[in-house]
PDB file of C-alpha atoms in Angstrom:
ATOM      1  CA  HIS A 494      -3.416 -18.455  19.466  1.00 81.00           C
ATOM      2  CA  THR A 495      -6.199 -18.128  16.891  1.00 86.00           C
ATOM      3  CA  TYR A 496      -3.957 -19.536  14.129  1.00 87.00           C
ATOM      4  CA  ALA A 497      -3.226 -22.712  16.116  1.00 92.00           C
ATOM      5  CA  LYS A 498      -6.317 -24.881  15.684  1.00 94.00           C
ATOM      6  CA  PRO A 499      -6.753 -27.588  18.364  1.00 96.00           C
ATOM      7  CA  ASN A 500      -6.513 -31.276  17.475  1.00 96.00           C
ATOM      8  CA  SER A 501      -8.931 -33.941  18.775  1.00 97.00           C
ATOM      9  CA  LYS A 502      -7.202 -33.877  22.205  1.00 97.00           C
ATOM     10  CA  GLY A 503      -7.500 -30.084  22.497  1.00 96.00           C
ATOM     11  CA  GLU A 504      -3.758 -29.594  21.952  1.00 97.00           C
ATOM     12  CA  ARG A 505      -2.400 -26.688  19.927  1.00 97.00           C
ATOM     13  CA  PHE A 506       1.040 -26.451  18.345  1.00 96.00           C
ATOM     14  CA  MET A 507       3.336 -23.521  17.665  1.00 94.00           C
ATOM     15  CA  PHE A 508       6.884 -23.324  16.274  1.00 93.00           C
ATOM     16  CA  VAL A 509       9.496 -21.003  17.752  1.00 93.00           C
ATOM     17  CA  SER A 510      11.824 -20.212  14.874  1.00 92.00           C
ATOM     18  CA  ARG A 511      15.010 -18.340  14.156  1.00 93.00           C
ATOM     19  CA  VAL A 512      14.595 -16.247  11.041  1.00 92.00           C
ATOM     20  CA  LEU A 513      17.195 -14.355   9.048  1.00 94.00           C
ATOM     21  CA  ILE A 514      15.229 -11.324   7.860  1.00 93.00           C
ATOM     22  CA  GLY A 515      17.961  -9.273   6.183  1.00 95.00           C
ATOM     23  CA  LYS A 516      16.767  -6.110   4.462  1.00 96.00           C
ATOM     24  CA  THR A 517      12.990  -5.695   4.801  1.00 96.00           C
ATOM     25  CA  ILE A 518      10.298  -3.681   3.033  1.00 96.00           C
ATOM     26  CA  LEU A 519       6.637  -3.135   3.849  1.00 96.00           C
ATOM     27  CA  GLY A 520       4.614  -5.786   2.032  1.00 94.00           C
ATOM     28  CA  ASN A 521       0.991  -6.295   1.044  1.00 90.00           C
ATOM     29  CA  GLY A 522      -1.291  -9.152   0.024  1.00 87.00           C
ATOM     30  CA  THR A 523      -0.752  -8.670  -3.708  1.00 91.00           C
ATOM     31  CA  MET A 524       3.010  -9.324  -3.606  1.00 89.00           C
ATOM     32  CA  LYS A 525       4.097 -12.678  -5.072  1.00 89.00           C
ATOM     33  CA  THR A 526       7.763 -12.204  -4.151  1.00 92.00           C
ATOM     34  CA  ARG A 527      10.039  -9.648  -2.563  1.00 93.00           C
ATOM     35  CA  PRO A 528      11.217  -6.664  -4.596  1.00 94.00           C
ATOM     36  CA  VAL A 529      14.766  -6.828  -5.963  1.00 96.00           C
ATOM     37  CA  GLY A 530      17.241  -5.696  -3.309  1.00 96.00           C
ATOM     38  CA  TYR A 531      15.168  -6.914  -0.349  1.00 96.00           C
ATOM     39  CA  ASP A 532      15.203 -10.220   1.535  1.00 95.00           C
ATOM     40  CA  THR A 533      11.820 -10.179   3.314  1.00 95.00           C
ATOM     41  CA  THR A 534       8.553  -8.279   3.527  1.00 95.00           C
ATOM     42  CA  THR A 535       6.868  -7.190   6.746  1.00 95.00           C
ATOM     43  CA  ASP A 536       3.673  -5.691   8.121  1.00 94.00           C
ATOM     44  CA  GLY A 537       5.847  -3.188   9.975  1.00 91.00           C
ATOM     45  CA  GLN A 538       5.063  -4.675  13.390  1.00 90.00           C
ATOM     46  CA  HIS A 539       5.592  -8.386  14.030  1.00 87.00           C
ATOM     47  CA  ILE A 540       5.042 -10.404  10.842  1.00 89.00           C
ATOM     48  CA  PHE A 541       7.959 -11.119   8.503  1.00 91.00           C
ATOM     49  CA  VAL A 542       7.518 -13.068   5.259  1.00 92.00           C
ATOM     50  CA  THR A 543      10.544 -14.971   3.947  1.00 92.00           C
ATOM     51  CA  TYR A 544      10.913 -16.235   0.392  1.00 91.00           C
ATOM     52  CA  HIS A 545      13.597 -18.913   0.792  1.00 91.00           C
ATOM     53  CA  ASP A 546      13.441 -21.982   3.052  1.00 91.00           C
ATOM     54  CA  ALA A 547      17.029 -21.392   4.180  1.00 93.00           C
ATOM     55  CA  GLN A 548      16.003 -18.125   5.890  1.00 94.00           C
ATOM     56  CA  ALA A 549      14.087 -19.886   8.683  1.00 93.00           C
ATOM     57  CA  TYR A 550      14.940 -22.639  11.150  1.00 94.00           C
ATOM     58  CA  ALA A 551      12.246 -24.164  13.368  1.00 94.00           C
ATOM     59  CA  GLU A 552      14.035 -24.434  16.698  1.00 96.00           C
ATOM     60  CA  TYR A 553      11.243 -25.614  19.046  1.00 97.00           C
ATOM     61  CA  LEU A 554       7.760 -27.088  18.744  1.00 97.00           C
ATOM     62  CA  ILE A 555       5.520 -25.936  21.600  1.00 96.00           C
ATOM     63  CA  THR A 556       2.473 -28.078  22.435  1.00 97.00           C
ATOM     64  CA  TYR A 557      -0.165 -26.570  24.704  1.00 96.00           C
ATOM     65  CA  LYS A 558      -3.851 -26.702  25.665  1.00 93.00           C
TER      66      LYS A 558
END
C-alpha cells in the first residue's frame, strides 16, 4: 500500500502479475544483474526481481481508494 501513491482523486493502482521466476538466489542492493545460472533474485520472502521483460505479465490493474 505504501508504494502505491494516490493520484489527485485519491485512487491508488496496483498490478497483479504472473511472473516466471525460474531458479532464484538471494539478492542485495548492489547487484546489477543476476549471477550466471540464475533467473531471478529474491529477498527470501516475497520480493522477486526479474531481469527480462518476458518473465512478467501484468494480468490485472487494480484501482482502489
